């Protein structure tokens, strides 16, 4: 079955460390997205990519980096420059088709700074 | 001003009740509209798309008013399993490229027995 897979489900990071969150999709979707969700808050866009080897900053890109070397993969690195990284991170993908434009989400990664 | 505004609730209703959620969007260039459902500590899942003519899926009815930039979701005969957060979502088409989706903060619904 096609889907979008995020790993790990839970991640603990020490202050000052960089960590990378994985996101892989086999839906043949062109676009991929990273969102952050804090308790009681809406989804905030970190980065998105609509084509391989190209990506754009979202609303809260500072302290994060991404790459899009393959259509299927869009890893997110949370760097030590991100001052408050504890959150629920969601990856999504979509087909760039106006007739059917909705996101499919992965099950998320909960990142905690210890 | 936020692109999508929703009443955060919470809405607490008994089983069998009818409940309505409202949402407004600020950009008249918005092209596609959706309702997503998010269960506690889970990812959002697409509940239904919203079309100009209004659309229904079982107990769920979605309506769009482009003139007022207003979207609604009506749930009839509420079930315990409807308890979740409902996200209003809007796509703003940027012309030659599809834009991104903008999410409201969500409206929390609790259905009690």
Tab-separated table of C-alpha atoms in Angstrom:
chain	number	residue	atom	x	y	z
A	1	UNK	CA	0.000	0.000	0.000
A	2	UNK	CA	1.206	3.495	-0.787
A	3	UNK	CA	1.878	5.843	2.058
A	4	UNK	CA	4.193	8.216	3.819
A	5	UNK	CA	6.496	7.008	6.577
A	6	UNK	CA	8.143	9.073	9.259
A	7	UNK	CA	10.825	7.813	11.598
A	8	UNK	CA	11.530	7.658	14.386
A	9	UNK	CA	8.198	7.986	16.180
A	10	UNK	CA	9.882	9.405	19.305
A	11	UNK	CA	13.238	11.171	19.436
A	12	UNK	CA	15.166	12.623	22.343
A	13	UNK	CA	17.844	15.190	21.744
A	14	UNK	CA	20.410	16.699	24.022
A	15	UNK	CA	20.840	20.440	23.886
A	16	UNK	CA	23.398	21.434	21.268
A	17	UNK	CA	22.880	18.345	19.110
A	18	UNK	CA	21.650	18.200	15.543
A	19	UNK	CA	19.078	15.526	14.763
A	20	UNK	CA	17.568	14.368	11.466
A	21	UNK	CA	13.964	13.285	11.034
A	22	UNK	CA	13.215	10.928	8.178
A	23	UNK	CA	10.263	11.188	5.771
A	24	UNK	CA	9.743	8.764	2.880
A	25	UNK	CA	6.756	8.446	0.542
A	26	UNK	CA	5.867	5.927	-2.152
A	27	UNK	CA	2.828	7.787	-3.461
A	28	UNK	CA	4.755	9.290	-6.389
A	29	UNK	CA	3.846	12.744	-5.059
A	30	UNK	CA	5.835	15.681	-6.360
A	31	UNK	CA	5.450	17.938	-3.328
A	32	UNK	CA	6.555	17.332	0.246
A	33	UNK	CA	6.194	19.458	3.354
A	34	UNK	CA	7.385	19.694	6.960
A	35	UNK	CA	5.167	21.132	9.668
A	36	UNK	CA	5.610	21.671	13.350
A	37	UNK	CA	2.742	21.463	15.849
A	38	UNK	CA	2.926	22.670	19.439
A	39	UNK	CA	0.245	21.863	22.061
A	40	UNK	CA	-2.902	23.883	21.441
A	41	UNK	CA	-1.384	25.401	18.318
A	42	UNK	CA	-2.053	24.994	14.645
A	43	UNK	CA	0.332	23.553	12.087
A	44	UNK	CA	3.207	25.831	11.150
A	45	UNK	CA	5.097	25.296	7.898
A	46	UNK	CA	8.859	24.830	8.197
A	47	UNK	CA	9.964	23.945	4.649
A	48	UNK	CA	8.398	22.593	1.488
A	49	UNK	CA	9.568	21.201	-1.825
A	50	UNK	CA	7.639	20.867	-5.079
A	51	UNK	CA	10.435	19.319	-7.145
A	52	UNK	CA	13.622	17.365	-6.596
A	53	UNK	CA	16.671	19.486	-5.719
A	54	UNK	CA	14.525	22.506	-4.908
A	55	UNK	CA	12.866	23.643	-1.694
A	56	UNK	CA	11.464	26.815	-0.124
A	57	UNK	CA	11.365	28.188	3.389
A	58	UNK	CA	8.057	28.211	5.161
A	59	UNK	CA	7.039	30.468	8.019
A	60	UNK	CA	9.449	29.142	10.671
A	61	UNK	CA	12.536	27.864	8.819
A	62	UNK	CA	15.150	29.288	11.199
A	63	UNK	CA	17.110	26.526	12.907
A	64	UNK	CA	16.036	23.862	10.411
A	65	UNK	CA	17.471	22.497	7.169
A	66	UNK	CA	16.189	20.098	4.508
A	67	UNK	CA	17.295	18.331	1.356
A	68	UNK	CA	15.392	16.813	-1.569
A	69	UNK	CA	17.806	14.590	-3.446
A	70	UNK	CA	15.170	12.030	-4.330
A	71	UNK	CA	11.473	12.420	-5.077
A	72	UNK	CA	10.612	9.923	-2.367
A	73	UNK	CA	12.602	11.455	0.471
A	74	UNK	CA	12.555	14.791	2.327
A	75	UNK	CA	14.602	14.612	5.553
A	76	UNK	CA	14.482	17.452	8.088
A	77	UNK	CA	17.472	18.359	10.250
A	78	UNK	CA	16.789	20.191	13.492
A	79	UNK	CA	19.984	22.069	14.238
A	80	UNK	CA	21.348	23.371	17.514
A	81	UNK	CA	20.323	26.843	16.326
A	82	UNK	CA	16.659	25.930	16.888
A	83	UNK	CA	16.106	27.241	20.404
A	84	UNK	CA	12.851	25.482	21.212
A	85	UNK	CA	12.740	22.258	19.205
A	86	UNK	CA	10.436	20.212	21.447
A	87	UNK	CA	7.329	19.654	19.314
A	88	UNK	CA	5.370	17.224	17.152
A	89	UNK	CA	6.794	17.191	13.605
A	90	UNK	CA	4.593	16.200	10.686
A	91	UNK	CA	5.670	15.432	7.147
A	92	UNK	CA	3.138	15.552	4.325
A	93	UNK	CA	3.063	15.000	0.592
A	94	UNK	CA	0.716	15.941	-2.211
A	95	UNK	CA	0.185	15.504	-5.906
A	96	UNK	CA	0.341	18.826	-7.733
A	97	UNK	CA	-3.021	18.246	-9.316
A	98	UNK	CA	-5.612	20.996	-9.068
A	99	UNK	CA	-8.426	18.511	-9.311
A	100	UNK	CA	-7.290	16.595	-6.268
A	101	UNK	CA	-5.067	18.744	-4.116
A	102	UNK	CA	-4.920	17.475	-0.577
A	103	UNK	CA	-2.142	16.412	1.733
A	104	UNK	CA	-1.335	12.951	3.004
A	105	UNK	CA	0.423	13.089	6.353
A	106	UNK	CA	2.884	10.769	7.974
A	107	UNK	CA	2.223	9.648	11.538
A	108	UNK	CA	4.630	12.203	12.964
A	109	UNK	CA	7.775	12.358	15.099
A	110	UNK	CA	7.691	13.644	18.687
A	111	UNK	CA	10.965	15.381	19.439
A	112	UNK	CA	11.909	16.153	23.025
A	113	UNK	CA	14.982	18.029	24.192
A	114	UNK	CA	16.446	16.558	27.362
B	1	UNK	CA	-4.215	38.602	10.016
B	2	UNK	CA	-4.236	34.814	9.832
B	3	UNK	CA	-5.137	33.201	6.518
B	4	UNK	CA	-7.670	30.877	8.189
B	5	UNK	CA	-9.612	31.601	11.372
B	6	UNK	CA	-11.619	29.084	13.362
B	7	UNK	CA	-13.461	29.106	16.649
B	8	UNK	CA	-11.217	26.879	18.814
B	9	UNK	CA	-14.110	25.650	20.950
B	10	UNK	CA	-14.218	23.352	22.749
B	11	UNK	CA	-17.614	22.095	21.703
B	12	UNK	CA	-19.068	19.543	24.110
B	13	UNK	CA	-22.230	17.867	22.800
B	14	UNK	CA	-24.265	14.759	23.664
B	15	UNK	CA	-24.504	11.795	21.338
B	16	UNK	CA	-27.086	12.374	18.641
B	17	UNK	CA	-26.680	16.140	18.618
B	18	UNK	CA	-26.095	18.258	15.547
B	19	UNK	CA	-23.050	20.517	15.697
B	20	UNK	CA	-21.729	23.113	13.265
B	21	UNK	CA	-18.246	24.528	12.870
B	22	UNK	CA	-17.416	27.712	11.053
B	23	UNK	CA	-14.295	29.026	9.448
B	24	UNK	CA	-13.326	32.195	7.598
B	25	UNK	CA	-10.446	32.764	5.213
B	26	UNK	CA	-8.805	36.043	4.335
B	27	UNK	CA	-7.504	35.581	0.792
B	28	UNK	CA	-10.055	35.808	-2.002
B	29	UNK	CA	-7.599	33.965	-4.299
B	30	UNK	CA	-8.190	30.796	-2.291
B	31	UNK	CA	-9.096	27.976	-4.629
B	32	UNK	CA	-9.440	24.717	-2.743
B	33	UNK	CA	-11.014	24.035	0.612
B	34	UNK	CA	-10.917	21.076	2.950
B	35	UNK	CA	-11.846	19.824	6.370
B	36	UNK	CA	-9.302	17.614	8.131
B	37	UNK	CA	-9.791	15.643	11.317
B	38	UNK	CA	-7.022	15.218	13.895
B	39	UNK	CA	-7.295	12.779	16.773
B	40	UNK	CA	-5.311	13.400	19.942
B	41	UNK	CA	-1.561	12.895	19.339
B	42	UNK	CA	-2.158	11.692	15.779
B	43	UNK	CA	-1.665	13.118	12.319
B	44	UNK	CA	-4.418	15.061	10.515
B	45	UNK	CA	-6.485	13.073	8.051
B	46	UNK	CA	-8.591	14.402	5.211
B	47	UNK	CA	-12.267	14.351	6.161
B	48	UNK	CA	-13.719	15.938	3.039
B	49	UNK	CA	-13.130	18.487	0.339
B	50	UNK	CA	-15.492	21.453	0.161
B	51	UNK	CA	-17.071	22.465	-3.121
B	52	UNK	CA	-18.918	25.616	-4.102
B	53	UNK	CA	-22.163	23.745	-4.486
B	54	UNK	CA	-21.844	22.211	-1.041
B	55	UNK	CA	-21.312	18.538	-0.504
B	56	UNK	CA	-22.404	15.798	1.811
B	57	UNK	CA	-20.772	12.594	2.998
B	58	UNK	CA	-23.062	10.604	5.233
B	59	UNK	CA	-23.613	12.597	8.423
B	60	UNK	CA	-21.187	15.321	7.352
B	61	UNK	CA	-22.140	18.340	5.237
B	62	UNK	CA	-19.669	20.987	4.103
B	63	UNK	CA	-20.592	24.339	2.612
B	64	UNK	CA	-18.620	27.149	1.031
B	65	UNK	CA	-19.684	30.778	0.648
B	66	UNK	CA	-17.125	32.491	-1.581
B	67	UNK	CA	-18.753	35.910	-1.323
B	68	UNK	CA	-18.429	35.876	2.474
B	69	UNK	CA	-15.195	33.804	2.448
B	70	UNK	CA	-16.796	31.390	4.860
B	71	UNK	CA	-16.697	27.596	5.181
B	72	UNK	CA	-18.825	25.420	7.410
B	73	UNK	CA	-18.994	21.815	8.549
B	74	UNK	CA	-22.183	20.298	9.910
B	75	UNK	CA	-22.164	16.993	11.771
B	76	UNK	CA	-25.547	15.347	12.312
B	77	UNK	CA	-26.331	12.566	14.771
B	78	UNK	CA	-22.972	12.918	16.555
B	79	UNK	CA	-21.187	9.729	17.612
B	80	UNK	CA	-18.644	9.269	20.395
B	81	UNK	CA	-16.119	8.489	17.661
B	82	UNK	CA	-16.553	11.988	16.207
B	83	UNK	CA	-14.601	13.413	19.167
B	84	UNK	CA	-11.523	15.024	17.613
B	85	UNK	CA	-10.136	18.353	16.452
B	86	UNK	CA	-11.460	19.574	13.110
B	87	UNK	CA	-9.113	21.639	10.965
B	88	UNK	CA	-10.304	24.072	8.326
B	89	UNK	CA	-7.827	24.133	5.439
B	90	UNK	CA	-7.472	26.440	2.455
B	91	UNK	CA	-5.227	26.375	-0.611
B	92	UNK	CA	-4.207	29.653	-2.195
B	93	UNK	CA	-3.339	29.040	-5.813
B	94	UNK	CA	-0.348	31.126	-6.900
B	95	UNK	CA	-1.133	31.131	-10.603
B	96	UNK	CA	1.289	28.942	-12.485
B	97	UNK	CA	2.192	26.897	-9.440
B	98	UNK	CA	-0.059	25.400	-6.861
B	99	UNK	CA	0.242	27.155	-3.552
B	100	UNK	CA	0.495	25.606	-0.159
B	101	UNK	CA	-2.268	24.685	2.215
B	102	UNK	CA	-3.055	26.960	5.134
B	103	UNK	CA	-4.424	25.343	8.273
B	104	UNK	CA	-6.707	26.836	10.871
B	105	UNK	CA	-5.866	26.139	14.498
B	106	UNK	CA	-8.693	23.653	14.733
B	107	UNK	CA	-11.982	23.305	16.591
B	108	UNK	CA	-12.085	20.726	19.353
B	109	UNK	CA	-15.189	18.534	19.594
B	110	UNK	CA	-16.059	16.200	22.458
B	111	UNK	CA	-19.155	14.014	22.152
B	112	UNK	CA	-20.358	12.593	25.455
B	113	UNK	CA	-22.656	9.590	26.061
